[in-house]
Amino acid sequence: MRTYDFTPLYRSAVGFDRLAGLLESAARTSQENGWPPYNIETTGENAYRIEIAVAGFKPDELNIEVKENLLTVTGRKTANDDGAGRNFLHRGLAERDFERRFQLADYVVVKGADLVNGLLSIDLERELPEALKPRRIEIGSGQPLIEGRRNKAA
């Protein structure tokens, strides 16, 4: 695997240390663990969906938590009592615990989650505050309406 050294970016860019840290973190986590597999898709202009393959997990064995723009999905398998009476010739379904983290951009909120056919779907939406949304400014014509001038003109 290739590793990248982001040290020159830290030295030459002021204020971008968080960006470099995110890149470094993404590179590190993608090399460490590729399980469970996931998809990230856009479902609208400001809407996204993360789908994680969690075959064999029940809803009560999964936990989704958002804290400070970090979405953490964990799966903890409960002890299976049915394994004692079963004799596996091949066991290919990975039923191990996992933790998957996603760094969310500012103003991205989790709208909901569903577990269907072994796929955990997490819906996200970017909700910009009114102060950050673009707004149209009307352009007037004529004299500015200042109280002092209005009284003098009359």
PDB file of C-alpha atoms in Angstrom:
ATOM      1  CA  MET A   1       0.000   0.000   0.000  1.00  0.00           C
ATOM      2  CA  ARG A   2       1.085   3.518  -0.707  1.00  0.00           C
ATOM      3  CA  THR A   3       1.335   6.043   2.094  1.00  0.00           C
ATOM      4  CA  TYR A   4       1.449   9.771   1.657  1.00  0.00           C
ATOM      5  CA  ASP A   5       3.379  12.230   3.770  1.00  0.00           C
ATOM      6  CA  PHE A   6       1.296  15.354   4.377  1.00  0.00           C
ATOM      7  CA  THR A   7       4.029  17.128   6.381  1.00  0.00           C
ATOM      8  CA  PRO A   8       4.840  19.609   3.561  1.00  0.00           C
ATOM      9  CA  LEU A   9       1.175  20.601   3.476  1.00  0.00           C
ATOM     10  CA  TYR A  10       1.269  21.368   7.199  1.00  0.00           C
ATOM     11  CA  ARG A  11       4.317  23.611   6.696  1.00  0.00           C
ATOM     12  CA  SER A  12       3.107  25.582   3.681  1.00  0.00           C
ATOM     13  CA  ALA A  13      -0.621  26.012   4.320  1.00  0.00           C
ATOM     14  CA  VAL A  14      -1.913  28.099   7.178  1.00  0.00           C
ATOM     15  CA  GLY A  15      -5.365  27.158   8.413  1.00  0.00           C
ATOM     16  CA  PHE A  16      -5.602  23.974   6.363  1.00  0.00           C
ATOM     17  CA  ASP A  17      -4.285  21.685   9.085  1.00  0.00           C
ATOM     18  CA  ARG A  18      -7.772  20.216   9.607  1.00  0.00           C
ATOM     19  CA  LEU A  19      -8.015  19.366   5.898  1.00  0.00           C
ATOM     20  CA  ALA A  20      -4.629  17.664   5.947  1.00  0.00           C
ATOM     21  CA  GLY A  21      -5.621  15.797   9.090  1.00  0.00           C
ATOM     22  CA  LEU A  22      -8.803  14.573   7.421  1.00  0.00           C
ATOM     23  CA  LEU A  23      -6.875  13.368   4.371  1.00  0.00           C
ATOM     24  CA  GLU A  24      -4.348  11.620   6.557  1.00  0.00           C
ATOM     25  CA  SER A  25      -7.089  10.015   8.654  1.00  0.00           C
ATOM     26  CA  ALA A  26      -8.976   8.824   5.557  1.00  0.00           C
ATOM     27  CA  ALA A  27      -5.842   7.292   4.083  1.00  0.00           C
ATOM     28  CA  ARG A  28      -5.019   5.563   7.362  1.00  0.00           C
ATOM     29  CA  THR A  29      -8.481   4.093   8.001  1.00  0.00           C
ATOM     30  CA  SER A  30      -8.991   2.878   4.438  1.00  0.00           C
ATOM     31  CA  GLN A  31      -5.758   0.889   4.654  1.00  0.00           C
ATOM     32  CA  GLU A  32      -6.438  -0.553   8.110  1.00  0.00           C
ATOM     33  CA  ASN A  33      -9.879  -2.042   7.689  1.00  0.00           C
ATOM     34  CA  GLY A  34     -12.061  -2.459   4.651  1.00  0.00           C
ATOM     35  CA  TRP A  35     -14.921  -4.174   6.468  1.00  0.00           C
ATOM     36  CA  PRO A  36     -17.835  -3.798   6.299  1.00  0.00           C
ATOM     37  CA  PRO A  37     -18.047  -2.493   2.739  1.00  0.00           C
ATOM     38  CA  TYR A  38     -20.086   0.645   2.125  1.00  0.00           C
ATOM     39  CA  ASN A  39     -21.387   3.000  -0.575  1.00  0.00           C
ATOM     40  CA  ILE A  40     -21.860   6.747  -0.416  1.00  0.00           C
ATOM     41  CA  GLU A  41     -24.269   8.224  -2.934  1.00  0.00           C
ATOM     42  CA  THR A  42     -25.921  11.536  -3.587  1.00  0.00           C
ATOM     43  CA  THR A  43     -29.700  11.385  -3.702  1.00  0.00           C
ATOM     44  CA  GLY A  44     -30.391  15.065  -4.316  1.00  0.00           C
ATOM     45  CA  GLU A  45     -28.777  18.482  -4.403  1.00  0.00           C
ATOM     46  CA  ASN A  46     -28.188  18.484  -0.635  1.00  0.00           C
ATOM     47  CA  ALA A  47     -29.057  14.865   0.196  1.00  0.00           C
ATOM     48  CA  TYR A  48     -26.767  11.867   0.620  1.00  0.00           C
ATOM     49  CA  ARG A  49     -27.042   8.221   1.588  1.00  0.00           C
ATOM     50  CA  ILE A  50     -24.525   5.871   3.140  1.00  0.00           C
ATOM     51  CA  GLU A  51     -25.231   2.164   2.652  1.00  0.00           C
ATOM     52  CA  ILE A  52     -23.293  -0.323   4.761  1.00  0.00           C
ATOM     53  CA  ALA A  53     -23.410  -4.094   4.203  1.00  0.00           C
ATOM     54  CA  VAL A  54     -24.234  -5.549   7.621  1.00  0.00           C
ATOM     55  CA  ALA A  55     -25.523  -9.026   6.749  1.00  0.00           C
ATOM     56  CA  GLY A  56     -26.338 -11.051   9.837  1.00  0.00           C
ATOM     57  CA  PHE A  57     -26.750  -8.074  12.178  1.00  0.00           C
ATOM     58  CA  LYS A  58     -30.066  -7.287  13.845  1.00  0.00           C
ATOM     59  CA  PRO A  59     -31.185  -3.680  14.443  1.00  0.00           C
ATOM     60  CA  ASP A  60     -30.525  -3.982  18.187  1.00  0.00           C
ATOM     61  CA  GLU A  61     -26.908  -5.017  17.457  1.00  0.00           C
ATOM     62  CA  LEU A  62     -26.222  -1.813  15.509  1.00  0.00           C
ATOM     63  CA  ASN A  63     -25.610   1.662  16.900  1.00  0.00           C
ATOM     64  CA  ILE A  64     -25.449   4.975  15.018  1.00  0.00           C
ATOM     65  CA  GLU A  65     -24.059   8.025  16.793  1.00  0.00           C
ATOM     66  CA  VAL A  66     -23.221  11.557  15.637  1.00  0.00           C
ATOM     67  CA  LYS A  67     -20.889  13.706  17.695  1.00  0.00           C
ATOM     68  CA  GLU A  68     -19.062  16.832  16.516  1.00  0.00           C
ATOM     69  CA  ASN A  69     -19.404  16.101  12.773  1.00  0.00           C
ATOM     70  CA  LEU A  70     -18.290  12.492  13.238  1.00  0.00           C
ATOM     71  CA  LEU A  71     -20.780   9.765  12.308  1.00  0.00           C
ATOM     72  CA  THR A  72     -19.908   6.472  13.991  1.00  0.00           C
ATOM     73  CA  VAL A  73     -21.619   3.215  13.082  1.00  0.00           C
ATOM     74  CA  THR A  74     -20.855   0.248  15.326  1.00  0.00           C
ATOM     75  CA  GLY A  75     -21.976  -3.354  15.195  1.00  0.00           C
ATOM     76  CA  ARG A  76     -21.688  -5.630  18.214  1.00  0.00           C
ATOM     77  CA  LYS A  77     -22.753  -9.248  17.770  1.00  0.00           C
ATOM     78  CA  THR A  78     -24.503 -10.789  20.725  1.00  0.00           C
ATOM     79  CA  ALA A  79     -23.502 -14.276  21.773  1.00  0.00           C
ATOM     80  CA  ASN A  80     -25.133 -16.806  19.471  1.00  0.00           C
ATOM     81  CA  ASP A  81     -26.556 -19.759  21.351  1.00  0.00           C
ATOM     82  CA  ASP A  82     -27.588 -21.432  18.119  1.00  0.00           C
ATOM     83  CA  GLY A  83     -23.935 -22.138  17.209  1.00  0.00           C
ATOM     84  CA  ALA A  84     -23.795 -25.094  19.601  1.00  0.00           C
ATOM     85  CA  GLY A  85     -26.356 -27.123  17.639  1.00  0.00           C
ATOM     86  CA  ARG A  86     -24.981 -26.193  14.217  1.00  0.00           C
ATOM     87  CA  ASN A  87     -22.119 -27.803  12.348  1.00  0.00           C
ATOM     88  CA  PHE A  88     -20.622 -25.482   9.719  1.00  0.00           C
ATOM     89  CA  LEU A  89     -18.623 -26.898   6.811  1.00  0.00           C
ATOM     90  CA  HIS A  90     -17.716 -23.380   5.731  1.00  0.00           C
ATOM     91  CA  ARG A  91     -18.331 -20.156   7.594  1.00  0.00           C
ATOM     92  CA  GLY A  92     -17.986 -17.263   5.172  1.00  0.00           C
ATOM     93  CA  LEU A  93     -20.301 -14.717   6.763  1.00  0.00           C
ATOM     94  CA  ALA A  94     -18.224 -12.386   8.862  1.00  0.00           C
ATOM     95  CA  GLU A  95     -20.042 -11.887  12.128  1.00  0.00           C
ATOM     96  CA  ARG A  96     -17.365  -9.859  13.821  1.00  0.00           C
ATOM     97  CA  ASP A  97     -17.798  -6.570  15.614  1.00  0.00           C
ATOM     98  CA  PHE A  98     -17.020  -3.431  13.650  1.00  0.00           C
ATOM     99  CA  GLU A  99     -16.801   0.313  13.914  1.00  0.00           C
ATOM    100  CA  ARG A 100     -17.024   2.550  10.853  1.00  0.00           C
ATOM    101  CA  ARG A 101     -16.471   6.329  11.076  1.00  0.00           C
ATOM    102  CA  PHE A 102     -17.454   9.033   8.604  1.00  0.00           C
ATOM    103  CA  GLN A 103     -16.371  12.649   8.897  1.00  0.00           C
ATOM    104  CA  LEU A 104     -19.373  14.839   8.064  1.00  0.00           C
ATOM    105  CA  ALA A 105     -19.138  18.307   6.576  1.00  0.00           C
ATOM    106  CA  ASP A 106     -20.533  21.270   8.480  1.00  0.00           C
ATOM    107  CA  TYR A 107     -24.335  21.475   8.571  1.00  0.00           C
ATOM    108  CA  VAL A 108     -24.834  17.847   7.487  1.00  0.00           C
ATOM    109  CA  VAL A 109     -27.414  16.129   9.680  1.00  0.00           C
ATOM    110  CA  VAL A 110     -28.628  12.537   9.860  1.00  0.00           C
ATOM    111  CA  LYS A 111     -32.266  12.330   8.757  1.00  0.00           C
ATOM    112  CA  GLY A 112     -32.877   8.630   9.415  1.00  0.00           C
ATOM    113  CA  ALA A 113     -31.666   5.063   9.069  1.00  0.00           C
ATOM    114  CA  ASP A 114     -33.200   1.801   7.812  1.00  0.00           C
ATOM    115  CA  LEU A 115     -32.039  -1.802   7.817  1.00  0.00           C
ATOM    116  CA  VAL A 116     -33.407  -3.734   4.819  1.00  0.00           C
ATOM    117  CA  ASN A 117     -32.058  -7.020   3.403  1.00  0.00           C
ATOM    118  CA  GLY A 118     -28.711  -6.704   5.196  1.00  0.00           C
ATOM    119  CA  LEU A 119     -28.087  -3.109   4.042  1.00  0.00           C
ATOM    120  CA  LEU A 120     -28.035  -0.330   6.615  1.00  0.00           C
ATOM    121  CA  SER A 121     -29.038   2.898   4.848  1.00  0.00           C
ATOM    122  CA  ILE A 122     -28.313   6.207   6.574  1.00  0.00           C
ATOM    123  CA  ASP A 123     -29.889   9.295   5.009  1.00  0.00           C
ATOM    124  CA  LEU A 124     -28.052  12.597   5.384  1.00  0.00           C
ATOM    125  CA  GLU A 125     -28.958  16.120   4.400  1.00  0.00           C
ATOM    126  CA  ARG A 126     -27.017  19.370   4.328  1.00  0.00           C
ATOM    127  CA  GLU A 127     -29.083  22.072   6.017  1.00  0.00           C
ATOM    128  CA  LEU A 128     -27.557  25.505   5.621  1.00  0.00           C
ATOM    129  CA  PRO A 129     -28.656  28.121   8.153  1.00  0.00           C
ATOM    130  CA  GLU A 130     -30.617  31.041   6.712  1.00  0.00           C
ATOM    131  CA  ALA A 131     -27.664  33.372   7.313  1.00  0.00           C
ATOM    132  CA  LEU A 132     -25.475  31.293   4.965  1.00  0.00           C
ATOM    133  CA  LYS A 133     -28.000  30.837   2.175  1.00  0.00           C
ATOM    134  CA  PRO A 134     -27.689  33.157  -0.810  1.00  0.00           C
ATOM    135  CA  ARG A 135     -30.293  35.901  -0.836  1.00  0.00           C
ATOM    136  CA  ARG A 136     -31.353  38.328  -3.504  1.00  0.00           C
ATOM    137  CA  ILE A 137     -30.923  42.013  -2.792  1.00  0.00           C
ATOM    138  CA  GLU A 138     -33.407  44.315  -4.525  1.00  0.00           C
ATOM    139  CA  ILE A 139     -31.894  47.305  -6.305  1.00  0.00           C
ATOM    140  CA  GLY A 140     -33.859  50.493  -5.916  1.00  0.00           C
ATOM    141  CA  SER A 141     -33.873  53.508  -8.209  1.00  0.00           C
ATOM    142  CA  GLY A 142     -33.950  57.133  -7.254  1.00  0.00           C
ATOM    143  CA  GLN A 143     -32.890  58.934  -4.088  1.00  0.00           C
ATOM    144  CA  PRO A 144     -31.989  57.027  -0.941  1.00  0.00           C
ATOM    145  CA  LEU A 145     -34.728  57.308   1.667  1.00  0.00           C
ATOM    146  CA  ILE A 146     -32.896  58.851   4.604  1.00  0.00           C
ATOM    147  CA  GLU A 147     -35.069  60.535   7.235  1.00  0.00           C
ATOM    148  CA  GLY A 148     -33.041  63.750   7.259  1.00  0.00           C
ATOM    149  CA  ARG A 149     -33.233  64.201   3.468  1.00  0.00           C
ATOM    150  CA  ARG A 150     -36.905  63.321   3.244  1.00  0.00           C
ATOM    151  CA  ASN A 151     -37.830  66.088   5.687  1.00  0.00           C
ATOM    152  CA  LYS A 152     -35.646  68.685   3.920  1.00  0.00           C
ATOM    153  CA  ALA A 153     -37.112  67.891   0.484  1.00  0.00           C
ATOM    154  CA  ALA A 154     -40.674  68.297   1.714  1.00  0.00           C
TER     155      ALA A 154
END
